[in-house]
Coordinates of C-alpha atoms in Angstrom, one line a residue:
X18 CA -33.2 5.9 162.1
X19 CA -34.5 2.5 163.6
X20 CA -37.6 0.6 162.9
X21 CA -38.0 -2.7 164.9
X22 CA -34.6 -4.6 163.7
X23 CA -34.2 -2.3 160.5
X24 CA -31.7 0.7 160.5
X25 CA -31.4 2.9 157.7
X26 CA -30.2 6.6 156.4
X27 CA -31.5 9.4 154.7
X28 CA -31.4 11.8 152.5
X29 CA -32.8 14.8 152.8
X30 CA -34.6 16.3 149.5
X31 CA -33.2 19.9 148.9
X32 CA -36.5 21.1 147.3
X33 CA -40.4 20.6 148.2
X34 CA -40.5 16.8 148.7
X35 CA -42.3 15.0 145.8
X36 CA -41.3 11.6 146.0
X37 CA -39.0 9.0 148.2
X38 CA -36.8 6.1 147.0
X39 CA -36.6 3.1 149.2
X40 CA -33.1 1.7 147.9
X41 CA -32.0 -1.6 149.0
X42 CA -28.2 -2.7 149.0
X43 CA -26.6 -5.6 147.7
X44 CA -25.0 -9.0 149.6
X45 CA -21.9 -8.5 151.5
X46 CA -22.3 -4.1 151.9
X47 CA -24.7 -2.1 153.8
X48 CA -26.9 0.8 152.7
X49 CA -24.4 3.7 153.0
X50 CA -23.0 1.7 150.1
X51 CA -25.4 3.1 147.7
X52 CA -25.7 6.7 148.6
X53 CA -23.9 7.9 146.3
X54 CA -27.0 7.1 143.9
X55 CA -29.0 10.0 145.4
X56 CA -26.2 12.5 144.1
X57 CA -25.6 10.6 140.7
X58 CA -29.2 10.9 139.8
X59 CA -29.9 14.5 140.9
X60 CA -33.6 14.6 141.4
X61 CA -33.8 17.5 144.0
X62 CA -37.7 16.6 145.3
X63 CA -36.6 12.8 145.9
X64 CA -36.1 12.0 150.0
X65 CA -34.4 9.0 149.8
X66 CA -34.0 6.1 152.6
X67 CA -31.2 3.3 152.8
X68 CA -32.1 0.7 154.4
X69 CA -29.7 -1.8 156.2
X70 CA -30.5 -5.4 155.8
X71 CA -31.0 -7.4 158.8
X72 CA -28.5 -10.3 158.7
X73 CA -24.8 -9.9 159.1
X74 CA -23.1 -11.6 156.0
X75 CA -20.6 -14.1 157.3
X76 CA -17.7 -13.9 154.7
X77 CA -17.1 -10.1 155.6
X78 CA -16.8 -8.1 158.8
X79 CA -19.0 -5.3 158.9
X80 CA -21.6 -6.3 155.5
X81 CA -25.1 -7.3 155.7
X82 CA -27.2 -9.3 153.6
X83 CA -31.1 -9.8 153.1
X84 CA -31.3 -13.6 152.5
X85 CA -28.4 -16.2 152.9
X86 CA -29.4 -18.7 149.9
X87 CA -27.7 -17.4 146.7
X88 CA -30.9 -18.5 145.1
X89 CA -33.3 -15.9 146.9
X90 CA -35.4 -19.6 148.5
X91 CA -34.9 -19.2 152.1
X92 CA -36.4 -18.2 155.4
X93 CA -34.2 -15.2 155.5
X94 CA -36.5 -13.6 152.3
X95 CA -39.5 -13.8 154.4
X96 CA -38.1 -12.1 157.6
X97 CA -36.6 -9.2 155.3
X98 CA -40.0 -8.9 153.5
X99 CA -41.7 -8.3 157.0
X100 CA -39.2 -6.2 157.9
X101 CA -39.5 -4.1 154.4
X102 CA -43.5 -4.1 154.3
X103 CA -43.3 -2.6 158.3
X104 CA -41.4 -0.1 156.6
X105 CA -43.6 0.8 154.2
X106 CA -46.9 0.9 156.3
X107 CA -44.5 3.2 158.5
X108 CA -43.8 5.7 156.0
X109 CA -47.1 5.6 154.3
X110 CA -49.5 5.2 157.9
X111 CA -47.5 7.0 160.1
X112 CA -45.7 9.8 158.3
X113 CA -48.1 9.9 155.9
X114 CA -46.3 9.7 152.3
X115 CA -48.9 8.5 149.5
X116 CA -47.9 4.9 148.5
X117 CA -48.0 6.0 145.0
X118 CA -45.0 8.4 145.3
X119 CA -42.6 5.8 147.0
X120 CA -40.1 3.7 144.5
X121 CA -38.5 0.6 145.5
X122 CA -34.9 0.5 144.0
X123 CA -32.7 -2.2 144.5
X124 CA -29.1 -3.5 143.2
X125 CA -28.0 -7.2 143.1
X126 CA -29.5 -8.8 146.3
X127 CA -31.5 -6.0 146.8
X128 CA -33.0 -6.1 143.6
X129 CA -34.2 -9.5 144.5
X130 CA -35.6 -7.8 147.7
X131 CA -37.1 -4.7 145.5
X132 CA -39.1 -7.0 143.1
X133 CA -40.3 -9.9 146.1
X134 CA -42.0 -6.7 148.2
X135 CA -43.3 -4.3 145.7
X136 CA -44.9 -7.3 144.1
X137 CA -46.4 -8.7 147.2
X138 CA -47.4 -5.4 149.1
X139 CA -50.9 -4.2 150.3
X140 CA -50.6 -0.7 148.4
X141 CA -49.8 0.2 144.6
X142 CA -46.2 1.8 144.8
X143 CA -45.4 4.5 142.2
X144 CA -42.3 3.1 140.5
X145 CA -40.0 -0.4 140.9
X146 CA -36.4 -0.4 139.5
X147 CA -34.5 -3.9 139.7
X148 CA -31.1 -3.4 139.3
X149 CA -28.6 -6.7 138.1
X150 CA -31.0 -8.7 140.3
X151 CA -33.7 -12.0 139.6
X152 CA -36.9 -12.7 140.7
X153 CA -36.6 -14.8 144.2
X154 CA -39.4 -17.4 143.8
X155 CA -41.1 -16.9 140.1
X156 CA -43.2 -20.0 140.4
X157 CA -45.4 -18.5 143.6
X158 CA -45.6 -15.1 142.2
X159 CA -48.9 -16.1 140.7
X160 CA -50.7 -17.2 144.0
X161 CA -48.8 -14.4 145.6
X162 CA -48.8 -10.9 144.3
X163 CA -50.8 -8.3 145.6
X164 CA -53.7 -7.4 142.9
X165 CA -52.9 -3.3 143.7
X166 CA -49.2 -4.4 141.8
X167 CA -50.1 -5.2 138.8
X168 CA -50.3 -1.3 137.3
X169 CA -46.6 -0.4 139.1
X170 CA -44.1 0.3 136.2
X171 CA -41.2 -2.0 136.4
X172 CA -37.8 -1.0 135.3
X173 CA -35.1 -4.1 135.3
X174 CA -31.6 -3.0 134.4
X175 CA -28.7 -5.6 133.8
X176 CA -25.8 -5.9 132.6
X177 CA -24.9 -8.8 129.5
X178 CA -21.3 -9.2 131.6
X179 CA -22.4 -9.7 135.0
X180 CA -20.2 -13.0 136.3
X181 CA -21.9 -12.5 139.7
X182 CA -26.0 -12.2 138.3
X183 CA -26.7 -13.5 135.4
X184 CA -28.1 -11.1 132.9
X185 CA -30.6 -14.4 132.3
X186 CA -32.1 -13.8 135.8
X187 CA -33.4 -10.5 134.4
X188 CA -34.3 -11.6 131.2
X189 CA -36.7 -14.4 133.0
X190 CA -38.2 -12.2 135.1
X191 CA -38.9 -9.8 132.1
X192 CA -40.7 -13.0 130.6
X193 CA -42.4 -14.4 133.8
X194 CA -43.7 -10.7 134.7
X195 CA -45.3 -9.7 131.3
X196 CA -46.7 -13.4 131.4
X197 CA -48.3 -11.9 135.2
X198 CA -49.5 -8.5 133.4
X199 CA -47.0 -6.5 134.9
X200 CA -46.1 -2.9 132.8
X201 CA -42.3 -4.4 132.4
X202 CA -38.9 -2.7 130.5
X203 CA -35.4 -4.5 130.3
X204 CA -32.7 -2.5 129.8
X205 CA -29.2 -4.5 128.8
X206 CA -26.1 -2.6 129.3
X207 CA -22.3 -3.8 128.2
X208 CA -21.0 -4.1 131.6
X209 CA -20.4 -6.7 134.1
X210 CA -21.6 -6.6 138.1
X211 CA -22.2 -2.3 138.5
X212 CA -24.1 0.3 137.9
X213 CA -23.4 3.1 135.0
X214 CA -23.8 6.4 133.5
X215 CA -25.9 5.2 130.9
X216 CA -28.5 3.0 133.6
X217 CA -28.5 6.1 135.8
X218 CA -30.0 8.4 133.2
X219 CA -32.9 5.2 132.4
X220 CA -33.4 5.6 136.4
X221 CA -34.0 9.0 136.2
X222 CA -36.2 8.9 134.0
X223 CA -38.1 6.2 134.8
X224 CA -38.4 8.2 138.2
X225 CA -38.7 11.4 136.6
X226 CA -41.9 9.6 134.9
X227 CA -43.9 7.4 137.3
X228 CA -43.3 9.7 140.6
X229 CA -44.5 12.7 138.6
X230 CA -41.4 14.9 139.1
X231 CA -40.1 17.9 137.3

């Protein structure tokens, strides 16, 4: 499907649909990329959408990124929050899905993306999971976030390996985000820039949990 400049996929829940996942791709892929999520953490009520980010990424044909600076402090952040927040009101406004059963999942870059939009959006969302990702701009997060955010459960997952994120970036978000009154969790995994079996089954749960599913 296509929203203003944003493309995406879906999948299709193969039961009664109780909940939908937003998940947002890394740097240098494209949402397809994480698909294979949907299967891995086999939560039958979940719809789940994959968004394409909006920039092509220079260094490979065919991937996309959300933001060019490696640091998350750039124009590009703003124009893919905009794109993600139209999203959103989309979903919740026109098709009607409660704001409290949507999750924002991201990995790497679009962890970064996950955390700047959940935090800053109009509506309380049901669930946020940060995957190997960092918080974009901590120091206006203050003056920034949306009041309704403060009650979403967090869930940052990293790995103490990762040459490509630092495991610190989660870690200081983890500090910065309990020091905001967020409802935060860290989990640290031995494993470098990825995603695995152990971090799926904390997804699921954390889904499982905040989404109200069976």
């Amino acid at each position: 499907m296509t929203m203003n400049k944003l493309n995406w996929k879906e999948i299709s829940p193969t039961d009664s649909e109780k909940g939908c996942v937003i998940t947002l791709h890394g740097r240098g892929t494209s949402g397809e990329d994480l698909m294979p999520l949907a299967n891995d953490i086999d939560l039958p009520n979940l719809r789940w959408i994959f968004p394409d980010a909006p920039f092509p990424f220079p260094d490979l044909l065919g991937g996309l990124m959300w933001y060019g600076s490696r640091t998350g402090n750039s124009n590009g952040i703003l124009s893919s929050r905009k794109l993600l927040f139209d999203l959103l009101d989309h979903l919740i406004d026109e098709e009607g899905v409660p704001p409290e059963d949507i999750a924002l999942l991201g990995f790497s870059q679009g962890a970064v993306m996950a955390l700047d939009v959940a935090l800053r959006y109009s509506k309380r969302v049901g669930a946020l999971i940060a995957m190997s990702g960092f918080l974009a701009t901590p120091e206006k997060l203050n003056k920034e976030k949306s009041l309704e955010s403060l009650s979403v459960p967090i869930l940052l997952a990293h790995g103490v390996e990762d040459e490509v994120v630092s495991v610190d970036g989660s870690r200081e978000a983890l500090k910065t985000l309990m020091d905001e009154g967020y409802t935060v969790a860290l989990q640290e995994y031995d494993m470098g820039h990825q995603i695995v079996p152990e971090e799926i089954v904390h997804i699921r749960e954390h889904l499982q949990s905040h989404l109200g599913l069976p």
